[in-house]
Amino acid sequence: MSSLPLFSALLRLADDRLVLGHRTSEWCGHGPILEEDIALANLALDQIGQANHLLTYAATVEKASRDEDALAYFRDAIEYRNALLCELPNGDFGVTIVRQFLYGVYSVLQWDALSKSKDGTLAGIAAKSLKEARYHVRHAGEWVIRLGDGTDESHRRAQVAVDTLWPYTGELFMQPADEAELVADGITADVSLLELAWEVQVADVLRRATLTAPETAWMQRGGREGKHTEHLGHLLAEMQIVARSHPDAKW
Amino acid sequence: MSSPDRSWPLWEVFTQGKDGEPHQHAGSVHATDAEHALQNARDTYARRNEGVSLWVVPSAAITASTPEDMGPFFDPANDKAYRHPQFYKVPKGVKVF
């Protein structure tokens, strides 16, 4: 693994979207109704597309003669840098939607900050992705309100989803030490500075959804250092099997 | 006794290709309310760069002619070719009409 700070920062950005995008794609053909099935597939394609741009750029930065496909399909779980939140199983529709919302709000704030990056390539990827992420938040946020403020059953499930996912949100705002210089140079954004805005926006939607955030101070962490849950290995096995079985295949 | 219909209401979707063009019927989606219908319409009918504007209308709000109306509504137009403008000569100099 390269020690280039920019490469590491791009992997963190890319792996979040790649892993969450793959999770979202697991809904394809299983959506509660046709329209939502298509919507979820759209979200997945947006997220995987963002990861594609980021990994392509990461490969350029690394200069180690491996391309975006090699980075996606030939790294093991221990080399992945996504937040644990992104790799958790989809659960029911409530868990899926609440995660899309919690992560989506974070993603919008992050892309917004990165769209002002002094690195032109990163700023360009961010500006394009920001539009997509804004729609993801709108889609998921409207659903959170409808599920939370819906029937007794939908409210119960949405609250379980919030309680289950909440301890995984803290990791999103833990700023990695090796990024200090990049932040100082205006290349990347300090994620710890996004937390306040995230809390305000999430609290507003949870309130309208009649849901409550749990009072827990303890947060899960590990993904950014390659210490993942057992779930990531299974996800990667499925995602990588074709590329690894046919390493030089073109399609 | 039949179970109550629990499917979501149907909405008709109209998309506008470009500014100034008319909104045209694209299809329909199921949705719980107007905002939800707009999102479903976006995901179903506007994800391949099809338009710049969307309308959604509850299908129940549309009053349509019936097949029985076909005779009285449309047949009388058959033999009235003079309602078309092809008998007018276009004045010289008119290039666009």
PDB file of C-alpha atoms in Angstrom, chain B residues 1-89:
ATOM      1  CA  MET B   1     -65.054 -10.576   1.164  1.00  0.00           C
ATOM      2  CA  SER B   2     -62.240  -9.136  -0.868  1.00  0.00           C
ATOM      3  CA  SER B   3     -59.296  -7.534   0.910  1.00  0.00           C
ATOM      4  CA  PRO B   4     -59.045  -3.742   0.629  1.00  0.00           C
ATOM      5  CA  ASP B   5     -56.858  -2.350  -2.146  1.00  0.00           C
ATOM      6  CA  ARG B   6     -53.555  -1.519  -0.435  1.00  0.00           C
ATOM      7  CA  SER B   7     -51.624  -0.489  -3.504  1.00  0.00           C
ATOM      8  CA  TRP B   8     -50.504   3.136  -3.733  1.00  0.00           C
ATOM      9  CA  PRO B   9     -52.408   5.604  -5.894  1.00  0.00           C
ATOM     10  CA  LEU B  10     -51.439   5.950  -9.535  1.00  0.00           C
ATOM     11  CA  TRP B  11     -49.952   9.164 -10.958  1.00  0.00           C
ATOM     12  CA  GLU B  12     -49.544  10.188 -14.591  1.00  0.00           C
ATOM     13  CA  VAL B  13     -46.128  11.531 -15.503  1.00  0.00           C
ATOM     14  CA  PHE B  14     -45.422  14.269 -18.050  1.00  0.00           C
ATOM     15  CA  THR B  15     -41.885  15.174 -19.101  1.00  0.00           C
ATOM     16  CA  GLN B  16     -40.606  18.247 -20.907  1.00  0.00           C
ATOM     17  CA  GLY B  17     -37.673  17.581 -23.204  1.00  0.00           C
ATOM     18  CA  LYS B  18     -36.444  21.158 -23.555  1.00  0.00           C
ATOM     19  CA  ASP B  19     -37.419  24.615 -22.392  1.00  0.00           C
ATOM     20  CA  GLY B  20     -40.404  25.811 -24.393  1.00  0.00           C
ATOM     21  CA  GLU B  21     -41.495  22.364 -25.514  1.00  0.00           C
ATOM     22  CA  PRO B  22     -44.827  20.978 -24.306  1.00  0.00           C
ATOM     23  CA  HIS B  23     -44.905  18.493 -21.463  1.00  0.00           C
ATOM     24  CA  GLN B  24     -45.716  15.101 -22.926  1.00  0.00           C
ATOM     25  CA  HIS B  25     -47.154  12.017 -21.335  1.00  0.00           C
ATOM     26  CA  ALA B  26     -44.377   9.591 -20.428  1.00  0.00           C
ATOM     27  CA  GLY B  27     -46.201   6.954 -18.390  1.00  0.00           C
ATOM     28  CA  SER B  28     -47.374   6.402 -14.846  1.00  0.00           C
ATOM     29  CA  VAL B  29     -45.987   5.582 -11.398  1.00  0.00           C
ATOM     30  CA  HIS B  30     -47.363   4.444  -8.052  1.00  0.00           C
ATOM     31  CA  ALA B  31     -46.685   6.777  -5.128  1.00  0.00           C
ATOM     32  CA  THR B  32     -48.081   7.717  -1.731  1.00  0.00           C
ATOM     33  CA  ASP B  33     -48.215  11.472  -2.366  1.00  0.00           C
ATOM     34  CA  ALA B  34     -47.174  14.205  -4.791  1.00  0.00           C
ATOM     35  CA  GLU B  35     -43.544  14.615  -3.655  1.00  0.00           C
ATOM     36  CA  HIS B  36     -43.101  10.845  -3.664  1.00  0.00           C
ATOM     37  CA  ALA B  37     -44.651  10.681  -7.132  1.00  0.00           C
ATOM     38  CA  LEU B  38     -42.220  13.322  -8.388  1.00  0.00           C
ATOM     39  CA  GLN B  39     -39.266  11.291  -7.110  1.00  0.00           C
ATOM     40  CA  ASN B  40     -40.535   8.059  -8.591  1.00  0.00           C
ATOM     41  CA  ALA B  41     -41.186   9.839 -11.871  1.00  0.00           C
ATOM     42  CA  ARG B  42     -37.644  11.183 -11.851  1.00  0.00           C
ATOM     43  CA  ASP B  43     -36.208   7.738 -11.237  1.00  0.00           C
ATOM     44  CA  THR B  44     -38.429   5.977 -13.739  1.00  0.00           C
ATOM     45  CA  TYR B  45     -38.711   8.461 -16.616  1.00  0.00           C
ATOM     46  CA  ALA B  46     -35.941  11.049 -16.295  1.00  0.00           C
ATOM     47  CA  ARG B  47     -32.814   9.102 -15.446  1.00  0.00           C
ATOM     48  CA  ARG B  48     -31.488   8.994 -18.999  1.00  0.00           C
ATOM     49  CA  ASN B  49     -31.332  12.699 -19.628  1.00  0.00           C
ATOM     50  CA  GLU B  50     -34.888  12.808 -20.981  1.00  0.00           C
ATOM     51  CA  GLY B  51     -35.960  16.176 -19.758  1.00  0.00           C
ATOM     52  CA  VAL B  52     -35.739  19.433 -17.907  1.00  0.00           C
ATOM     53  CA  SER B  53     -39.113  19.437 -16.150  1.00  0.00           C
ATOM     54  CA  LEU B  54     -41.599  16.945 -14.742  1.00  0.00           C
ATOM     55  CA  TRP B  55     -45.299  17.091 -13.963  1.00  0.00           C
ATOM     56  CA  VAL B  56     -47.182  14.486 -11.971  1.00  0.00           C
ATOM     57  CA  VAL B  57     -50.968  14.383 -11.868  1.00  0.00           C
ATOM     58  CA  PRO B  58     -53.150  11.976  -9.890  1.00  0.00           C
ATOM     59  CA  SER B  59     -54.561   9.572 -12.470  1.00  0.00           C
ATOM     60  CA  ALA B  60     -57.924   9.875 -10.749  1.00  0.00           C
ATOM     61  CA  ALA B  61     -58.002  13.576 -11.677  1.00  0.00           C
ATOM     62  CA  ILE B  62     -58.081  12.782 -15.387  1.00  0.00           C
ATOM     63  CA  THR B  63     -61.426  12.612 -17.136  1.00  0.00           C
ATOM     64  CA  ALA B  64     -61.073  10.585 -20.308  1.00  0.00           C
ATOM     65  CA  SER B  65     -63.352   9.972 -23.256  1.00  0.00           C
ATOM     66  CA  THR B  66     -64.691   6.432 -23.511  1.00  0.00           C
ATOM     67  CA  PRO B  67     -64.606   4.062 -26.491  1.00  0.00           C
ATOM     68  CA  GLU B  68     -68.378   4.729 -26.886  1.00  0.00           C
ATOM     69  CA  ASP B  69     -67.567   8.387 -27.420  1.00  0.00           C
ATOM     70  CA  MET B  70     -65.486   7.529 -30.440  1.00  0.00           C
ATOM     71  CA  GLY B  71     -68.272   7.878 -33.014  1.00  0.00           C
ATOM     72  CA  PRO B  72     -69.820  11.162 -31.906  1.00  0.00           C
ATOM     73  CA  PHE B  73     -66.496  12.697 -30.852  1.00  0.00           C
ATOM     74  CA  PHE B  74     -64.236  11.893 -33.745  1.00  0.00           C
ATOM     75  CA  ASP B  75     -66.116  10.619 -36.832  1.00  0.00           C
ATOM     76  CA  PRO B  76     -67.620  14.002 -37.811  1.00  0.00           C
ATOM     77  CA  ALA B  77     -64.085  15.257 -38.450  1.00  0.00           C
ATOM     78  CA  ASN B  78     -63.520  12.673 -41.211  1.00  0.00           C
ATOM     79  CA  ASP B  79     -65.272  14.483 -44.077  1.00  0.00           C
ATOM     80  CA  LYS B  80     -64.346  18.052 -43.163  1.00  0.00           C
ATOM     81  CA  ALA B  81     -61.051  18.435 -44.870  1.00  0.00           C
ATOM     82  CA  TYR B  82     -61.705  22.197 -45.112  1.00  0.00           C
ATOM     83  CA  ARG B  83     -60.802  22.424 -41.442  1.00  0.00           C
ATOM     84  CA  HIS B  84     -57.214  21.784 -42.410  1.00  0.00           C
ATOM     85  CA  PRO B  85     -55.270  24.767 -43.640  1.00  0.00           C
ATOM     86  CA  GLN B  86     -53.993  23.207 -46.881  1.00  0.00           C
ATOM     87  CA  PHE B  87     -56.313  25.336 -49.064  1.00  0.00           C
ATOM     88  CA  TYR B  88     -54.510  28.506 -48.131  1.00  0.00           C
ATOM     89  CA  LYS B  89     -51.622  29.722 -50.209  1.00  0.00           C
TER      90      LYS B  89
END
